[in-house]
Every structure is written in structure tokens, then in C-alpha cells.
Short mmCIF file of the C-alpha atoms (twelve columns), coordinates in Angstrom:
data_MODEL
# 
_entry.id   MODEL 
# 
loop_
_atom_site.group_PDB 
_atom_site.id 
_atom_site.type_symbol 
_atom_site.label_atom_id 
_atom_site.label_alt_id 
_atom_site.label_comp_id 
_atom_site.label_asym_id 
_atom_site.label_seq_id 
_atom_site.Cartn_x 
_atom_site.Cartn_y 
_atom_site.Cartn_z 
_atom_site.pdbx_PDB_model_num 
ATOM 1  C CA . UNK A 1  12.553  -1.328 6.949  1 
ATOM 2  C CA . UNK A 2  12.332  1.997  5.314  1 
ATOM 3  C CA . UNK A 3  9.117   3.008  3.386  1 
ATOM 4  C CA . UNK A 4  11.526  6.018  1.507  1 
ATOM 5  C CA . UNK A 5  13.171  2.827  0.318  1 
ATOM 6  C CA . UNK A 6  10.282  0.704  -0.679 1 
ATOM 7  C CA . UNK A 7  8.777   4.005  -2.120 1 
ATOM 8  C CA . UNK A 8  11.049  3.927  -5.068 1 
ATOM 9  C CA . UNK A 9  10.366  0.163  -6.255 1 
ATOM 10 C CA . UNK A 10 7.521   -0.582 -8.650 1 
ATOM 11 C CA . UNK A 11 6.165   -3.453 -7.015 1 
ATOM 12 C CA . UNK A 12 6.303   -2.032 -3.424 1 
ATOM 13 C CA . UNK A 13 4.207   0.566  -4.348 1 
ATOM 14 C CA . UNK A 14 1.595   -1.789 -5.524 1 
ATOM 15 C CA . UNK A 15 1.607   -3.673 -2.124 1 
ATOM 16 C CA . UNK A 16 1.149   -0.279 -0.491 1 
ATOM 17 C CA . UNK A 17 -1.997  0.699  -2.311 1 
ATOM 18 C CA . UNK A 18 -2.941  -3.259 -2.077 1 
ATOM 19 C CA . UNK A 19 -3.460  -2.277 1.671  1 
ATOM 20 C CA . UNK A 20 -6.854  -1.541 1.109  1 
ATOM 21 C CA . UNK A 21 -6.674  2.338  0.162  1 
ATOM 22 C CA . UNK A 22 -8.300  2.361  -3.200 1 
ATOM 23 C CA . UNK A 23 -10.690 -0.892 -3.017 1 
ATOM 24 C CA . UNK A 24 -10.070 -1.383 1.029  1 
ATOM 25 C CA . UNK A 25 -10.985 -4.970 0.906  1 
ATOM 26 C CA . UNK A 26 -8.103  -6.451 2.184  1 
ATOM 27 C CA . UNK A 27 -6.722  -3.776 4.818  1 
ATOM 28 C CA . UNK A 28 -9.128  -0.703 4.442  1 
ATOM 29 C CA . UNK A 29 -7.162  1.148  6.570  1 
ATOM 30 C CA . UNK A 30 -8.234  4.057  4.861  1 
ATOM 31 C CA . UNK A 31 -11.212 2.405  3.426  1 
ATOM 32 C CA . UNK A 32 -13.683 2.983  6.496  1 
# 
């Protein structure tokens, strides 16, 4: 479970943003 490795892929990098960092609905870990 490597993130370098799920960096590269188009659709993990999706998920990663999915996690609530733009919108932050979902995870808003960044969201606040």
C-alpha cells in the first residue's frame, strides 16, 4: 500500500482528491 504507487494511476488520484480536499464533503480532512 504505497501512495508513490497509487500516485501514478489516473483514477487513484481522483479518489485522493475525492477525500474531501477540494469540496471536503465526504472526508474534509483538509476541508475544516
Amino acid at each position: 500500500m504505497r501512495v508513490d504507487e497509487l500516485s501514478p494511476a489516473p483514477g487513484s488520484t481522483k479518489a485522493k482528491k475525492r477525500v474531501g480536499r477540494g469540496i471536503g464533503g465526504k472526508g474534509g480532512k483538509t476541508a475544516g
